[in-house]
Tab-separated table of C-alpha atoms in Angstrom:
chain	number	residue	atom	x	y	z
A	2	UNK	CA	-23.995	-53.530	53.021
A	3	UNK	CA	-24.136	-50.246	51.032
A	4	UNK	CA	-24.752	-46.929	52.726
A	5	UNK	CA	-28.285	-45.583	52.461
A	6	UNK	CA	-29.252	-42.871	50.143
A	7	UNK	CA	-30.521	-40.660	53.165
A	8	UNK	CA	-31.518	-41.240	56.650
A	9	UNK	CA	-35.315	-40.608	57.067
A	10	UNK	CA	-37.358	-40.369	60.331
A	11	UNK	CA	-41.179	-41.416	59.909
A	12	UNK	CA	-43.438	-40.477	62.650
A	13	UNK	CA	-47.109	-41.615	62.913
A	14	UNK	CA	-49.237	-43.047	65.850
A	15	UNK	CA	-50.846	-45.518	63.542
A	16	UNK	CA	-48.713	-48.500	63.355
A	17	UNK	CA	-49.722	-49.615	59.784
A	18	UNK	CA	-48.710	-46.112	58.098
A	19	UNK	CA	-45.112	-46.660	59.939
A	20	UNK	CA	-44.740	-50.026	58.829
A	21	UNK	CA	-45.990	-49.038	55.237
A	22	UNK	CA	-43.572	-45.737	54.806
A	23	UNK	CA	-40.910	-47.812	56.294
A	24	UNK	CA	-41.136	-50.431	53.623
A	25	UNK	CA	-41.406	-48.418	50.725
A	26	UNK	CA	-38.569	-46.070	51.508
A	27	UNK	CA	-36.230	-49.204	52.716
A	28	UNK	CA	-36.730	-50.930	49.317
A	29	UNK	CA	-35.821	-47.602	47.664
A	30	UNK	CA	-32.553	-47.658	49.255
A	31	UNK	CA	-33.193	-45.178	52.247
A	32	UNK	CA	-32.272	-45.836	55.946
A	33	UNK	CA	-35.620	-45.590	57.854
A	34	UNK	CA	-36.458	-45.247	61.655
A	35	UNK	CA	-39.866	-44.756	62.954
A	36	UNK	CA	-41.671	-43.241	66.129
A	37	UNK	CA	-45.109	-43.586	67.320
A	38	UNK	CA	-45.479	-40.352	68.699
A	39	UNK	CA	-43.868	-36.777	68.758
A	40	UNK	CA	-41.931	-37.411	72.173
A	41	UNK	CA	-40.202	-40.547	70.791
A	42	UNK	CA	-39.208	-38.535	67.704
A	43	UNK	CA	-37.667	-35.820	69.702
A	44	UNK	CA	-35.660	-38.551	71.501
A	45	UNK	CA	-34.401	-39.911	68.257
A	46	UNK	CA	-33.449	-36.794	67.058
A	47	UNK	CA	-31.410	-35.964	70.057
A	48	UNK	CA	-29.083	-38.917	69.408
A	49	UNK	CA	-29.335	-39.289	65.324
A	50	UNK	CA	-28.879	-37.293	62.682
A	51	UNK	CA	-31.770	-37.199	59.981
A	52	UNK	CA	-31.705	-35.979	56.629
A	53	UNK	CA	-35.720	-35.695	56.416
A	54	UNK	CA	-38.426	-36.103	58.583
A	55	UNK	CA	-41.945	-37.343	57.675
A	56	UNK	CA	-44.568	-36.764	60.263
A	57	UNK	CA	-48.606	-37.352	60.597
A	58	UNK	CA	-50.141	-33.879	61.290
A	59	UNK	CA	-52.630	-34.739	64.109
A	60	UNK	CA	-51.054	-37.179	66.771
A	61	UNK	CA	-51.781	-37.593	70.536
A	62	UNK	CA	-49.583	-35.757	72.684
A	63	UNK	CA	-47.186	-33.601	70.498
A	64	UNK	CA	-48.790	-32.655	67.318
A	65	UNK	CA	-47.015	-32.531	63.744
A	66	UNK	CA	-47.210	-28.721	63.871
A	67	UNK	CA	-45.327	-28.820	67.378
A	68	UNK	CA	-42.694	-31.359	66.204
A	69	UNK	CA	-42.048	-29.315	62.908
A	70	UNK	CA	-41.525	-26.189	65.211
A	71	UNK	CA	-38.919	-28.168	67.366
A	72	UNK	CA	-37.266	-29.975	64.306
A	73	UNK	CA	-36.541	-26.160	62.560
A	74	UNK	CA	-35.247	-24.986	66.078
A	75	UNK	CA	-32.965	-27.671	66.196
A	76	UNK	CA	-32.016	-28.002	62.326
A	77	UNK	CA	-33.589	-25.380	60.248
A	78	UNK	CA	-32.103	-27.078	56.941
A	79	UNK	CA	-33.576	-30.433	57.625
A	80	UNK	CA	-36.841	-30.824	55.431
A	81	UNK	CA	-40.020	-31.885	56.994
A	82	UNK	CA	-42.873	-33.623	54.987
A	83	UNK	CA	-46.353	-33.956	56.669
A	84	UNK	CA	-49.126	-36.238	56.345
A	85	UNK	CA	-52.723	-35.029	56.348
A	86	UNK	CA	-56.419	-35.780	55.477
A	87	UNK	CA	-58.531	-33.796	53.124
A	88	UNK	CA	-60.085	-31.748	55.707
A	89	UNK	CA	-56.807	-30.391	57.439
A	90	UNK	CA	-56.098	-27.754	54.723
A	91	UNK	CA	-56.140	-25.024	57.261
A	92	UNK	CA	-53.571	-26.725	59.434
A	93	UNK	CA	-51.365	-27.407	56.184
A	94	UNK	CA	-51.365	-23.487	55.496
A	95	UNK	CA	-50.201	-23.005	59.116
A	96	UNK	CA	-47.539	-25.586	58.528
A	97	UNK	CA	-46.324	-23.870	55.154
A	98	UNK	CA	-45.969	-20.804	57.352
A	99	UNK	CA	-43.573	-22.529	59.711
A	100	UNK	CA	-41.482	-23.766	56.861
A	101	UNK	CA	-42.827	-27.290	56.206
A	102	UNK	CA	-41.079	-28.452	52.718
A	103	UNK	CA	-44.241	-30.259	51.268
A	104	UNK	CA	-47.270	-32.451	52.334
A	105	UNK	CA	-48.861	-35.825	51.519
A	106	UNK	CA	-52.556	-36.335	51.428
A	107	UNK	CA	-53.991	-39.315	52.578
A	108	UNK	CA	-54.496	-41.703	50.934
A	109	UNK	CA	-51.056	-41.598	49.133
A	110	UNK	CA	-49.583	-43.731	46.517
A	111	UNK	CA	-46.131	-45.292	46.524
A	112	UNK	CA	-45.054	-43.134	43.821
A	113	UNK	CA	-46.008	-39.959	45.489
A	114	UNK	CA	-44.151	-40.899	48.460
A	115	UNK	CA	-40.747	-41.417	46.567
A	116	UNK	CA	-41.279	-38.671	44.248
A	117	UNK	CA	-41.715	-36.082	47.302
A	118	UNK	CA	-39.148	-37.686	49.221
A	119	UNK	CA	-36.551	-37.601	46.572
A	120	UNK	CA	-37.365	-33.996	45.321
A	121	UNK	CA	-37.007	-32.562	48.830
A	122	UNK	CA	-33.764	-34.280	49.561
A	123	UNK	CA	-32.306	-33.180	46.391
A	124	UNK	CA	-33.402	-29.620	47.196
A	125	UNK	CA	-31.691	-29.709	50.603
A	126	UNK	CA	-28.393	-30.766	49.077
A	127	UNK	CA	-28.593	-28.223	46.360
A	128	UNK	CA	-26.265	-25.879	48.082
A	129	UNK	CA	-22.942	-27.068	46.691
A	130	UNK	CA	-19.921	-27.142	48.809
A	131	UNK	CA	-17.317	-24.450	48.411
A	132	UNK	CA	-14.829	-25.101	45.683
A	133	UNK	CA	-16.874	-28.104	44.438
A	134	UNK	CA	-16.423	-28.660	40.881
A	135	UNK	CA	-19.450	-28.873	38.501
A	136	UNK	CA	-20.434	-31.925	37.125
A	137	UNK	CA	-19.453	-33.055	33.580
A	138	UNK	CA	-22.052	-32.080	31.059
A	139	UNK	CA	-23.765	-35.322	29.502
A	140	UNK	CA	-24.384	-36.074	25.855
A	141	UNK	CA	-28.258	-35.991	26.473
A	142	UNK	CA	-27.775	-32.196	27.886
A	143	UNK	CA	-25.794	-31.379	24.867
A	144	UNK	CA	-28.635	-32.746	22.569
A	145	UNK	CA	-31.346	-31.204	24.762
A	146	UNK	CA	-29.795	-28.177	26.464
A	147	UNK	CA	-32.069	-26.835	29.306
A	148	UNK	CA	-33.968	-23.549	28.743
A	149	UNK	CA	-32.304	-20.317	29.400
A	150	UNK	CA	-32.318	-19.218	33.034
A	151	UNK	CA	-32.992	-15.347	33.144
A	152	UNK	CA	-34.374	-14.408	36.761
A	153	UNK	CA	-31.460	-14.677	39.694
A	154	UNK	CA	-33.323	-15.237	42.596
A	155	UNK	CA	-31.279	-15.211	46.028
A	156	UNK	CA	-31.654	-18.027	48.221
A	157	UNK	CA	-33.978	-15.976	50.620
A	158	UNK	CA	-36.030	-15.354	47.617
A	159	UNK	CA	-36.260	-18.984	46.593
A	160	UNK	CA	-37.509	-19.716	49.994
A	161	UNK	CA	-40.113	-17.168	49.601
A	162	UNK	CA	-41.300	-18.521	46.341
A	163	UNK	CA	-41.283	-22.037	47.668
A	164	UNK	CA	-43.265	-20.769	50.682
A	165	UNK	CA	-46.045	-18.970	48.241
A	166	UNK	CA	-46.294	-22.160	45.998
A	167	UNK	CA	-46.500	-24.527	49.080
A	168	UNK	CA	-49.292	-22.068	50.537
A	169	UNK	CA	-51.181	-22.122	47.022
A	170	UNK	CA	-51.174	-25.658	46.988
A	171	UNK	CA	-52.702	-26.287	50.128
A	172	UNK	CA	-55.351	-23.539	49.787
A	173	UNK	CA	-56.547	-25.017	46.622
A	174	UNK	CA	-55.665	-28.588	47.084
A	175	UNK	CA	-53.600	-28.801	44.027
A	176	UNK	CA	-51.780	-31.842	42.777
A	177	UNK	CA	-48.981	-29.409	41.344
A	178	UNK	CA	-48.069	-25.937	41.545
A	179	UNK	CA	-45.356	-24.625	39.380
A	180	UNK	CA	-43.581	-21.289	38.485
A	181	UNK	CA	-42.098	-21.096	35.082
A	182	UNK	CA	-40.097	-18.264	33.165
A	183	UNK	CA	-40.983	-17.280	29.995
A	184	UNK	CA	-38.068	-19.219	28.368
A	185	UNK	CA	-39.590	-22.357	29.689
A	186	UNK	CA	-37.265	-22.771	32.948
A	187	UNK	CA	-38.630	-24.319	35.603
A	188	UNK	CA	-37.981	-21.990	38.884
A	189	UNK	CA	-39.726	-23.848	41.326
A	190	UNK	CA	-42.521	-26.707	41.645
A	191	UNK	CA	-44.415	-28.216	44.541
A	192	UNK	CA	-46.691	-31.195	44.665
A	193	UNK	CA	-46.782	-34.280	42.645
A	194	UNK	CA	-45.632	-34.465	38.866
A	195	UNK	CA	-45.439	-38.276	38.648
A	196	UNK	CA	-43.996	-39.151	35.362
A	197	UNK	CA	-44.602	-35.829	33.840
A	198	UNK	CA	-41.877	-34.299	31.156
A	199	UNK	CA	-41.187	-30.892	33.142
A	200	UNK	CA	-39.260	-29.573	30.231
A	201	UNK	CA	-41.950	-30.228	27.727
A	202	UNK	CA	-44.406	-28.894	30.114
A	203	UNK	CA	-42.603	-25.838	30.339
A	204	UNK	CA	-42.184	-25.316	26.642
A	205	UNK	CA	-46.048	-25.972	26.152
A	206	UNK	CA	-46.686	-23.542	29.084
A	207	UNK	CA	-44.726	-20.610	27.108
A	208	UNK	CA	-46.172	-21.302	23.777
A	209	UNK	CA	-49.778	-21.312	25.425
A	210	UNK	CA	-48.772	-17.755	26.933
A	211	UNK	CA	-47.487	-16.526	23.685
A	212	UNK	CA	-50.859	-17.451	21.968
A	213	UNK	CA	-52.563	-15.655	24.842
A	214	UNK	CA	-50.632	-12.577	24.053
A	215	UNK	CA	-51.561	-12.624	20.611
A	216	UNK	CA	-55.255	-13.203	21.169
A	217	UNK	CA	-55.015	-10.280	23.442
A	218	UNK	CA	-53.333	-8.099	20.677
A	219	UNK	CA	-56.114	-9.283	18.059
A	220	UNK	CA	-58.867	-8.240	20.331
A	221	UNK	CA	-57.150	-4.918	21.031
A	222	UNK	CA	-56.592	-5.384	24.713
A	223	UNK	CA	-54.281	-3.001	26.319
A	224	UNK	CA	-52.499	-5.929	28.226
A	225	UNK	CA	-52.564	-9.607	28.033
A	226	UNK	CA	-54.825	-12.013	29.864
A	227	UNK	CA	-53.570	-12.263	33.279
A	228	UNK	CA	-55.327	-15.671	33.838
A	229	UNK	CA	-56.158	-18.731	31.711
A	230	UNK	CA	-58.070	-21.924	32.135
A	231	UNK	CA	-58.030	-25.397	30.705
A	232	UNK	CA	-60.169	-28.273	31.762
A	233	UNK	CA	-59.732	-31.964	31.360
A	234	UNK	CA	-61.588	-35.096	32.423
A	235	UNK	CA	-59.370	-35.479	35.575
A	236	UNK	CA	-57.704	-32.081	36.269
A	237	UNK	CA	-57.885	-28.590	35.417
A	238	UNK	CA	-55.014	-26.165	34.747
A	239	UNK	CA	-55.083	-22.478	35.899
A	240	UNK	CA	-52.338	-20.219	34.623
A	241	UNK	CA	-51.771	-16.828	36.073
A	242	UNK	CA	-49.130	-14.501	34.225
A	243	UNK	CA	-47.019	-11.619	35.932
A	244	UNK	CA	-45.924	-8.486	34.116
A	245	UNK	CA	-42.255	-9.973	34.492
A	246	UNK	CA	-42.897	-12.798	32.094
A	247	UNK	CA	-43.320	-15.377	34.826
A	248	UNK	CA	-46.192	-18.183	34.797
A	249	UNK	CA	-47.724	-19.635	37.911
A	250	UNK	CA	-49.323	-23.039	36.978
A	251	UNK	CA	-51.923	-24.779	39.263
A	252	UNK	CA	-52.906	-28.122	38.353
A	253	UNK	CA	-56.025	-29.121	40.602
A	254	UNK	CA	-58.632	-31.749	40.478
A	255	UNK	CA	-61.650	-31.043	38.238
A	256	UNK	CA	-64.062	-31.244	41.267
A	257	UNK	CA	-62.412	-28.076	42.842
A	258	UNK	CA	-64.529	-24.930	42.627
A	259	UNK	CA	-63.058	-22.418	40.139
A	260	UNK	CA	-63.752	-19.198	42.108
A	261	UNK	CA	-61.494	-20.413	44.979
A	262	UNK	CA	-58.448	-21.381	42.769
A	263	UNK	CA	-58.821	-17.949	40.937
A	264	UNK	CA	-58.864	-16.230	44.248
A	265	UNK	CA	-55.740	-17.811	45.628
A	266	UNK	CA	-53.960	-17.838	42.206
A	267	UNK	CA	-54.233	-14.100	41.937
A	268	UNK	CA	-53.122	-13.536	45.303
A	269	UNK	CA	-50.126	-15.885	44.932
A	270	UNK	CA	-49.188	-14.280	41.631
A	271	UNK	CA	-49.142	-10.945	43.166
A	272	UNK	CA	-47.056	-11.999	45.775
A	273	UNK	CA	-44.422	-13.409	43.422
A	274	UNK	CA	-44.351	-10.375	41.338
A	275	UNK	CA	-43.560	-8.285	44.234
A	276	UNK	CA	-40.645	-10.821	44.842
A	277	UNK	CA	-39.424	-10.652	41.429
A	278	UNK	CA	-39.665	-6.652	41.145
A	279	UNK	CA	-36.163	-6.189	42.619
A	280	UNK	CA	-34.613	-9.282	41.118
A	281	UNK	CA	-31.767	-8.894	38.350
A	282	UNK	CA	-33.078	-10.146	35.103
A	283	UNK	CA	-30.341	-11.210	32.649
A	284	UNK	CA	-30.964	-10.410	29.194
A	285	UNK	CA	-30.762	-13.564	26.661
A	286	UNK	CA	-27.637	-13.931	24.586
A	287	UNK	CA	-28.214	-13.215	21.040
A	288	UNK	CA	-28.232	-16.379	18.929
A	289	UNK	CA	-24.701	-17.353	17.393
A	290	UNK	CA	-24.516	-16.818	13.950
A	291	UNK	CA	-22.976	-19.693	12.466
A	292	UNK	CA	-20.701	-19.352	9.401
A	293	UNK	CA	-22.126	-21.422	6.515
A	294	UNK	CA	-19.905	-24.442	5.578
A	295	UNK	CA	-17.716	-24.045	2.555
A	296	UNK	CA	-18.891	-26.464	0.077
A	297	UNK	CA	-16.018	-28.153	-1.704
A	298	UNK	CA	-15.918	-27.716	-5.362
A	299	UNK	CA	-15.599	-30.740	-7.397
A	300	UNK	CA	-13.099	-30.610	-10.107
A	301	UNK	CA	-14.891	-31.627	-13.445
A	302	UNK	CA	-13.406	-31.774	-16.901
A	303	UNK	CA	-14.610	-29.000	-19.189
A	304	UNK	CA	-17.245	-30.224	-21.445
A	305	UNK	CA	-15.593	-30.241	-25.177
A	306	UNK	CA	-16.658	-26.965	-27.221
A	307	UNK	CA	-17.948	-27.898	-30.360
A	308	UNK	CA	-16.708	-25.891	-33.247
A	309	UNK	CA	-19.113	-23.387	-34.824
A	310	UNK	CA	-20.333	-24.407	-37.991
A	311	UNK	CA	-19.512	-21.732	-40.852
A	312	UNK	CA	-22.762	-20.007	-41.570
A	313	UNK	CA	-23.982	-20.537	-45.269
A	314	UNK	CA	-23.541	-17.431	-47.300
A	315	UNK	CA	-26.746	-15.145	-47.809
A	316	UNK	CA	-28.652	-15.900	-50.689
A	317	UNK	CA	-28.871	-13.610	-53.408
A	318	UNK	CA	-31.878	-11.486	-53.483
A	319	UNK	CA	-34.538	-12.730	-55.778
A	320	UNK	CA	-34.975	-10.204	-58.471
A	321	UNK	CA	-38.367	-8.644	-58.383
A	322	UNK	CA	-40.884	-10.039	-60.951
A	323	UNK	CA	-40.888	-7.815	-64.163
A	324	UNK	CA	-44.611	-7.227	-64.914
A	325	UNK	CA	-45.270	-7.965	-68.600
A	326	UNK	CA	-45.984	-5.111	-70.699
A	327	UNK	CA	-49.278	-5.101	-72.170
A	328	UNK	CA	-49.357	-5.496	-75.955
A	329	UNK	CA	-50.408	-2.662	-77.737
A	330	UNK	CA	-53.980	-3.063	-79.046
A	331	UNK	CA	-54.527	-2.899	-82.770
A	332	UNK	CA	-57.575	-1.420	-84.203
A	333	UNK	CA	-58.256	-2.716	-87.585
A	334	UNK	CA	-61.157	-0.513	-88.101
A	335	UNK	CA	-61.035	2.337	-85.655
A	336	UNK	CA	-63.943	5.118	-85.495
A	337	UNK	CA	-61.377	7.754	-86.706
A	338	UNK	CA	-60.218	5.562	-89.737
A	339	UNK	CA	-63.844	4.932	-90.517
A	340	UNK	CA	-64.539	8.508	-90.638
A	341	UNK	CA	-61.411	9.607	-92.582
A	342	UNK	CA	-62.378	7.110	-95.091
A	343	UNK	CA	-66.002	8.374	-95.360
A	344	UNK	CA	-64.730	12.004	-95.818
A	345	UNK	CA	-62.349	11.070	-98.671
A	346	UNK	CA	-63.606	8.395	-100.310
A	347	UNK	CA	-61.459	9.144	-103.459
A	348	UNK	CA	-58.180	8.265	-101.456
A	349	UNK	CA	-59.549	4.706	-100.456
A	350	UNK	CA	-58.694	2.225	-103.499
A	351	UNK	CA	-61.107	-0.657	-103.544
A	352	UNK	CA	-59.802	-4.201	-104.463
A	353	UNK	CA	-61.739	-7.418	-105.257
A	354	UNK	CA	-60.773	-10.410	-103.968
A	355	UNK	CA	-59.096	-11.708	-106.815
A	356	UNK	CA	-56.973	-8.658	-106.963
A	357	UNK	CA	-55.797	-8.826	-103.613
A	358	UNK	CA	-55.115	-12.353	-103.818
A	359	UNK	CA	-53.057	-11.841	-107.020
A	360	UNK	CA	-51.137	-8.910	-105.250
A	361	UNK	CA	-50.080	-11.369	-102.600
A	362	UNK	CA	-51.878	-9.330	-100.007
A	363	UNK	CA	-53.839	-12.221	-98.351
A	364	UNK	CA	-50.597	-14.312	-97.859
A	365	UNK	CA	-50.937	-18.040	-98.294
A	366	UNK	CA	-54.708	-17.992	-97.196
A	367	UNK	CA	-56.209	-21.190	-98.391
A	368	UNK	CA	-59.753	-21.841	-98.441
């Protein structure tokens, strides 16, 4: 038989709940032991090493809060998840202060149990062993690289952030609470995301914040809007921004009163802003300028050059048209001639028709 993925202790004084959780976790590949009380759970923890404890909050005898304290005294690194009803939020907040990893609200689904269990076990194993080699980068990571990580939070800072998120989730009965950088990088999350694509969610939140910043600038606001709200048919999403570029996202059922969420979200954002105040923030690397790929020139045969056709000689200019000279007007009987003839009538020789014809003065005139 293969080794279990992890060893889990389930503690509840209701036998049906113990059996249901044992069946679900066993089918998922975990090794599971159950205890009907807090006293029995402490006996098991004395002899067995558990990677995770799931316990009911209200039990006869040792309560879930008391068991949580004992587990943290014995093994501070062991994550504890508590089971609670809707009216136990005050006790959940107290448990958050004591270091509980997360909580499951009754009634819970199979997916919720597996999601929370897997996430908290993964977080408990995040601290790599000294000298451990990094996992090879997969093809999917090369195609879709993770968003840039700017804020260098210490382990202690991360614990404080998780505590703030857990407390906010308990105070608002939120389904999910997330802290995202302005690059889209998910710093921490608490609660159920189900099949949510967290990288895509981070990018959408960042895009929404940029739009909010532009809106504030257009309305001549001195600073961007710190709180935004989007309501759907089932859930409402609250986003509280910080001056450092962090976004606190709270996803709550639509029935939760807005005023309570605003109060607790602003308080949590203020606490996170104080945590991030003295944290080193690295600058994003400048985008790599890639040289353009040289295009290989194709050798082509030069096109034959057509010989220029000889230009025809310029046409001789046409001579300017010669205007015909007007023929001189012949006056047979001008006024001057008539006057002269009248003054010297003796000089004018009068001929008859026969005489003129006989002298040939009339040419070949024929009548």
